[in-house]
XYZ file of C-alpha atoms in Angstrom:
358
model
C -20.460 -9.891 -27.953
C -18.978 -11.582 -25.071
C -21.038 -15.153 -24.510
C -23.731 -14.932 -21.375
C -25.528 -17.833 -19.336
C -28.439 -18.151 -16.944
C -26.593 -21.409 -15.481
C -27.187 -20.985 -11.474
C -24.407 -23.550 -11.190
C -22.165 -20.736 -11.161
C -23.122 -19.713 -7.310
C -23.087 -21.780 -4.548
C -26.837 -21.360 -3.192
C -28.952 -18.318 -3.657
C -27.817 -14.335 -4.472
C -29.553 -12.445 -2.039
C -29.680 -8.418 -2.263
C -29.502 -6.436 0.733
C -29.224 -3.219 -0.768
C -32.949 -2.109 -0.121
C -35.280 -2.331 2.769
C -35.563 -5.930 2.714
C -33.115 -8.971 1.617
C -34.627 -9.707 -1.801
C -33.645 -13.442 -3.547
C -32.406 -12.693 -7.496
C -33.201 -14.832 -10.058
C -31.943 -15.086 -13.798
C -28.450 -14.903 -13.310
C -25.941 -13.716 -16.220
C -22.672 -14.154 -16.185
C -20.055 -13.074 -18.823
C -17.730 -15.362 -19.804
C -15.189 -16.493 -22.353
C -15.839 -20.064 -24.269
C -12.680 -19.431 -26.535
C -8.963 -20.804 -26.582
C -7.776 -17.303 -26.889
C -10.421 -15.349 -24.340
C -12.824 -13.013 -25.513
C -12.816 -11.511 -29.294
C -10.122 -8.318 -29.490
C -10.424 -5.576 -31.247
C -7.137 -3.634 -32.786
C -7.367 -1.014 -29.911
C -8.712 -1.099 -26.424
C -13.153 0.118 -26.853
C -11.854 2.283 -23.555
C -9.137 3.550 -21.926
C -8.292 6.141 -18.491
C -6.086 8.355 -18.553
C -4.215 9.424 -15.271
C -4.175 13.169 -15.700
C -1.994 13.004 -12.473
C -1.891 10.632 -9.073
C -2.210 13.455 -6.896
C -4.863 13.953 -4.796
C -6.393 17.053 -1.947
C -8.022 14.360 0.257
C -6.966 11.519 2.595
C -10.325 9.157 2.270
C -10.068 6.417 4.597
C -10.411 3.663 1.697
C -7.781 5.214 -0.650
C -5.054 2.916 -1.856
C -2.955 6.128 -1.087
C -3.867 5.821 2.801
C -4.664 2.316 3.196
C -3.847 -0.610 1.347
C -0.840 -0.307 -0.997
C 2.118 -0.674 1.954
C 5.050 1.296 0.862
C 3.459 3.094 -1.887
C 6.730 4.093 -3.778
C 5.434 6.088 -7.514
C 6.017 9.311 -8.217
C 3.364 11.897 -8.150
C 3.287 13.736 -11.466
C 1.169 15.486 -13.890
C 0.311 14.655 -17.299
C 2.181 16.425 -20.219
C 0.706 18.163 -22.776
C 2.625 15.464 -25.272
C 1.771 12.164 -23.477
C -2.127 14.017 -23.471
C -2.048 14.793 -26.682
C -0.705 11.556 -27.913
C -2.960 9.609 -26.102
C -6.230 11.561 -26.805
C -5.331 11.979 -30.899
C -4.866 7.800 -31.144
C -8.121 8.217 -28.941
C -9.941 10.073 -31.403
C -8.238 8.131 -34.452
C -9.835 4.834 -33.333
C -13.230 5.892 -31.803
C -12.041 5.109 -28.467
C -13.739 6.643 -25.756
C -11.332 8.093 -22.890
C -12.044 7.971 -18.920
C -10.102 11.834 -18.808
C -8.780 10.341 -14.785
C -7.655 7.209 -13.580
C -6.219 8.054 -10.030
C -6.024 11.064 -8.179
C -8.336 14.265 -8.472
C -8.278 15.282 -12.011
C -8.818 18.981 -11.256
C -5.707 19.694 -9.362
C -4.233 19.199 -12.823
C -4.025 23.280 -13.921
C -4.445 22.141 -17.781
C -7.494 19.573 -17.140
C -9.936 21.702 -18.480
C -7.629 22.826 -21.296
C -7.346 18.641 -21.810
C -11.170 18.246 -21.620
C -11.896 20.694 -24.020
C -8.993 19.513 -26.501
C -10.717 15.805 -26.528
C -14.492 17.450 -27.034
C -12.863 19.262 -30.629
C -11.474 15.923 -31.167
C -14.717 14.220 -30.869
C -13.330 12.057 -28.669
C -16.080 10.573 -26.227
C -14.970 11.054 -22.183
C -15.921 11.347 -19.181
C -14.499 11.944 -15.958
C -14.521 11.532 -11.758
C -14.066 14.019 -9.612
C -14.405 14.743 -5.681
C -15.686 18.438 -6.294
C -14.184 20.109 -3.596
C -12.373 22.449 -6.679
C -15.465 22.187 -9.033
C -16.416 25.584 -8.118
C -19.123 27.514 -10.227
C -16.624 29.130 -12.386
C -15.518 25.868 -13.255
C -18.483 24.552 -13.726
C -19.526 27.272 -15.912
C -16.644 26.837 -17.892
C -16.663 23.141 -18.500
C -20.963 23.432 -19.239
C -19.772 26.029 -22.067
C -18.400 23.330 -23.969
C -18.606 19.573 -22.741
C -21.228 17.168 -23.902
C -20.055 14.099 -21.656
C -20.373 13.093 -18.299
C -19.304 13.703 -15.102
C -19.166 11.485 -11.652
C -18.898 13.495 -8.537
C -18.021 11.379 -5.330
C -19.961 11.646 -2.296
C -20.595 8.502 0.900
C -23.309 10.027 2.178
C -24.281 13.176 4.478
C -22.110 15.403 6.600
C -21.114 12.961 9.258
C -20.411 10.015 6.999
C -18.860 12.406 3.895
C -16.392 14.121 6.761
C -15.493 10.716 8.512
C -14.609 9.182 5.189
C -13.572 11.815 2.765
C -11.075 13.944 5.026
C -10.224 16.611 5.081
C -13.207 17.600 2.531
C -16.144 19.901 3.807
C -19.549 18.356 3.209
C -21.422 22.048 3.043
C -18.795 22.887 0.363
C -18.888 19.679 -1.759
C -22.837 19.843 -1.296
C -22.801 23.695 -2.889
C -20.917 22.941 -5.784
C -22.472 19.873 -6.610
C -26.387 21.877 -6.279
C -24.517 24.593 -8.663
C -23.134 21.749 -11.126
C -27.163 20.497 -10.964
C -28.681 23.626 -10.875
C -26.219 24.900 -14.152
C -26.733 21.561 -15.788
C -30.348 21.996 -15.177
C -30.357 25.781 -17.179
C -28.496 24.774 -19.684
C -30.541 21.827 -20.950
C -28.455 19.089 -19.732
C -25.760 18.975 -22.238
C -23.374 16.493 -19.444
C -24.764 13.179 -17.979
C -24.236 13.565 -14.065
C -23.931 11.068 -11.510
C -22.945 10.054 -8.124
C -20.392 7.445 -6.862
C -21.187 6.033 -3.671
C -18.392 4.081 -1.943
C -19.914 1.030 0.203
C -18.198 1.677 3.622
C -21.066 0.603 5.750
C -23.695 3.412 5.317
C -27.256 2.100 7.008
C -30.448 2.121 4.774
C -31.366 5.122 6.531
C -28.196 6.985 4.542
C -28.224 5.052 1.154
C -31.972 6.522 1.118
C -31.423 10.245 2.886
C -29.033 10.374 -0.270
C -31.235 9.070 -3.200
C -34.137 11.286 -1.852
C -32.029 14.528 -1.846
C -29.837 14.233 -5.386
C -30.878 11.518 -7.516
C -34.063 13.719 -9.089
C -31.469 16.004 -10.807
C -28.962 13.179 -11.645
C -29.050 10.626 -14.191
C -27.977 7.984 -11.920
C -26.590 7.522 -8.279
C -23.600 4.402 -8.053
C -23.041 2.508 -5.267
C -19.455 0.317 -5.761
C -18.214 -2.236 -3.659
C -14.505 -1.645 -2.156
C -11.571 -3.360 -2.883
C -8.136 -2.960 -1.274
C -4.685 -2.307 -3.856
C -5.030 -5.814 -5.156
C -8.673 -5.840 -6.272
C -9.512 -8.249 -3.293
C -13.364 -6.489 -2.057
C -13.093 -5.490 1.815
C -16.346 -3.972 1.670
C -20.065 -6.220 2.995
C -21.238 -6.487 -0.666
C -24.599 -5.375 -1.205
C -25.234 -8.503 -3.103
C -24.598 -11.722 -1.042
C -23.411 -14.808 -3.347
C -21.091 -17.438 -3.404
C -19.572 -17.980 -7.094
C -18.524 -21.281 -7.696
C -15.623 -21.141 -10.286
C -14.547 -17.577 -11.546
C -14.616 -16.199 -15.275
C -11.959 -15.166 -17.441
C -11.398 -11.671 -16.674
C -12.934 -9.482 -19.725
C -10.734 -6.184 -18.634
C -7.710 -7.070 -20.734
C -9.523 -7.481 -23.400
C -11.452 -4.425 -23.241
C -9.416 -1.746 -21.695
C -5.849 -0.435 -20.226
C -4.824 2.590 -18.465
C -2.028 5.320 -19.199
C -0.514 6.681 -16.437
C 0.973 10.203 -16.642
C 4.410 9.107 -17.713
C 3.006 7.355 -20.862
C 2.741 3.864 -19.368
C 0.748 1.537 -20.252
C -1.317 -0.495 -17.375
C -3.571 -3.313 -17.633
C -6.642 -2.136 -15.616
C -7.405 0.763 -12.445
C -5.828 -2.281 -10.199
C -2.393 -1.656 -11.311
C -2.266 1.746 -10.632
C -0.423 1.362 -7.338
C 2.079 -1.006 -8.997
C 2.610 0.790 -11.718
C 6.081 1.298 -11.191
C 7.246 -2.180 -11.105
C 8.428 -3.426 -14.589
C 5.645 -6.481 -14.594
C 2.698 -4.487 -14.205
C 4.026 -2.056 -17.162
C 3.137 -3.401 -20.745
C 4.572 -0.436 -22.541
C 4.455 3.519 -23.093
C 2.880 5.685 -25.712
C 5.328 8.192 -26.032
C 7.751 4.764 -26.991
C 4.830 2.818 -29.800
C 1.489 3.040 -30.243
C -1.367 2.116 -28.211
C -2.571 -0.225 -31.012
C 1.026 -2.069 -31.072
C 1.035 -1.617 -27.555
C -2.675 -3.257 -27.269
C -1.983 -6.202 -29.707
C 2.392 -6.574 -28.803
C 4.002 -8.902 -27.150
C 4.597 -8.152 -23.548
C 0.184 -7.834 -23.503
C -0.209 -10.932 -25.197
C 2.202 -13.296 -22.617
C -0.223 -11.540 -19.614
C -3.369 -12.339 -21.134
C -2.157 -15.819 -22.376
C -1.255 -16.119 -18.005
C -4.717 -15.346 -17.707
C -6.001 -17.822 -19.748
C -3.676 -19.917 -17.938
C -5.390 -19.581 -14.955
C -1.804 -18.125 -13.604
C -3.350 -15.443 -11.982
C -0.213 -14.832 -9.589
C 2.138 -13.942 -11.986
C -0.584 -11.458 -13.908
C -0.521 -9.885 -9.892
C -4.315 -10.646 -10.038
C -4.505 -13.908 -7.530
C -6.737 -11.525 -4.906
C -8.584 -9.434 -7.221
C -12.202 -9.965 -7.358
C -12.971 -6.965 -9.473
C -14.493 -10.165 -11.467
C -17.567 -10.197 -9.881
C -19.039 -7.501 -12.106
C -19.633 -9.926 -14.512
C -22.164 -11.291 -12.599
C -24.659 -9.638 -13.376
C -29.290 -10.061 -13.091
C -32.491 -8.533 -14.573
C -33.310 -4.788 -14.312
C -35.849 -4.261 -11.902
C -38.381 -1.371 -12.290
C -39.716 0.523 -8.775
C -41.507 3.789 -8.770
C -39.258 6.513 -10.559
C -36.275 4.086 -10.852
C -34.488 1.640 -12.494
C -31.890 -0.526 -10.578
C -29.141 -2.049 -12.433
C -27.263 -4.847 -10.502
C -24.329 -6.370 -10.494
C -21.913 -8.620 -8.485
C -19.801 -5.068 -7.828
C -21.931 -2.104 -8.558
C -25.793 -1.510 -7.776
C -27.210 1.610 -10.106
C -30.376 3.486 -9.423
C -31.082 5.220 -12.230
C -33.593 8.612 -12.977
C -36.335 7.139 -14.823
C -37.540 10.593 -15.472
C -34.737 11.620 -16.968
C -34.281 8.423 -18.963
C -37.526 9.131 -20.663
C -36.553 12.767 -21.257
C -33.364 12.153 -23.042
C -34.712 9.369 -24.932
């Protein structure tokens, strides 16, 4: 249990949320952070890890590290073997560790993801996955339902003229249809998959953050609306939540997580994934050890000691502010909702269909 403190010296005045109608102070702050010589406590294996299924993608989205952001993007687009998947989801399902099933690029352009999704659901393995839905046609959708228990995250900014402007060259009626079916389907089959939305904040008004609750959030479990950050973590987006931290905590990621990118290598967090092809941001590969010697071996333990060190240059995360999640206040309870905050994300959950699935 990673240590948590109400102390508002950690922010420099006042948080203030913006994200509703009117700017609302927050009280009780709680931020996570490590008290320890060595960070936070570590477990033999990561509690969570992505997988990058491949870094291909259909779209061009205006706030895509592919696009914007990582100058001279130099990996190579692949596709994740059936050996590198089924290495990584069998030490997955060995250690209880539950598996993000895509860490960049759109999972279902990969022709075996579906054969890979149902391969970790015999394992028992616990996953979930993103997806943009332009391929998540009823037949797939069908197909998935017919076995997966997990969840999926379907990413949409907002109605037709925002979703087109943003998330090119996707069509909004399309995305719109399959996600209804995926709802609809869900909906007949007695909700066997948690479903949500990811909301990117590019600037939608009010008027659009609401337009999209009121339309899909009564058949969803929860709508998501992130913060943006450019290839080195640093947020670009006007953060829903206005604070100033005063000092910044240990980052809990490497302590928590890592990504595997479809060669086998081993990443520290989602940051890395456009560096991934430089030997410092590459702590090992699976098909080479194993993600527990990989998790607890040497090359991991000199970046989190240059954490700890404050040396957050040579860990390539001086900009990164992905930190900021750790900041985190007090549920609040409207009509029908439950809104989860955060210094990154803000969560409006189904309170319905909380109580239902309770």
């Amino acid at each position: 249990m990673m240590p948590t403190t109400r102390a508002a010296e950690w922010l420099q005045g006042p948080a203030i949320d913006t994200f509703f109608d009117e700017p609302m102070e927050l009280s009780d702050l709680q931020v996570a952070f490590s008290t320890g010589e060595d960070g936070y406590p570590i477990s033999p294996v990561p509690s969570y890890i992505g997988l990058e299924v491949t870094n291909t993608c259909n779209l061009h989205c205006v706030h895509c590290h592919y696009r914007h952001g990582a100058l001279g993007y130099t990996r190579e687009k692949g596709f994740m073997s059936p050996e590198v998947f089924e290495i990584a989801v069998s030490q997955a399902a060995k250690h209880g560790i539950s598996v993000l099933m895509n860490y960049d690029g759109e999972p279902l352009l990969h022709p075996k993801f579906i054969d890979y999704l149902q391969r970790a659901t015999e394992l028992g393995v616990n996953s979930y996955f993103n997806t943009n839905a332009t391929l998540l046609t009823p037949d797939r959708v069908d197909h998935i339902l017919s076995f997966y228990k997990g969840a999926i995250f379907v990413s949409m900014e907002g109605g037709k003229e925002w979703f087109e402007k943003i998330r090119t060259p996707a069509s909004y009626e399309v995305v719109a249809a399959h996600l209804a079916y995926l709802i609809e389907a869900n909906e007949r089959l007695g909700r066997p998959v948690k479903l949500s939305v990811g909301v990117s904040n590019l600037g939608q008004p009010l008027a659009e953050r609401q337009a999209m609750l009121q339309k899909w959030l009564p058949g969803l479990d929860a709508m998501s609306f992130g913060e943006v950050n450019d290839d080195c973590g640093a947020m670009i987006s006007e953060p829903f939540i206005r604070m100033q931290p005063r000092k910044r905590p240990l980052c809990v990621v490497p302590w928590q997580t890592c990504g595997i990118c479809h060669n086998g290598d081993v990443i520290p967090c989602s940051i890395y994934i456009a560096k991934a092809n430089t030997t410092d941001a590459i702590l090992g590969n699976i098909r080479e050890q194993s993600l527990a010697d990989i998790w607890t071996g040497e090359a991991y333990t000199r970046f989190r000691e240059a954490l700890l060190r404050q040396n957050h240059r040579d860990a390539i995360c001086a900009r990164c502010t992905r930190w900021r999640s750790q900041f985190s206040f007090p549920d609040e309870f409207r009509p029908g909702l439950r809104i989860q905050r955060s210094g990154y994300w803000t969560v409006v959950h189904n309170i319905q269909r909380e109580s239902r699935n309770s």
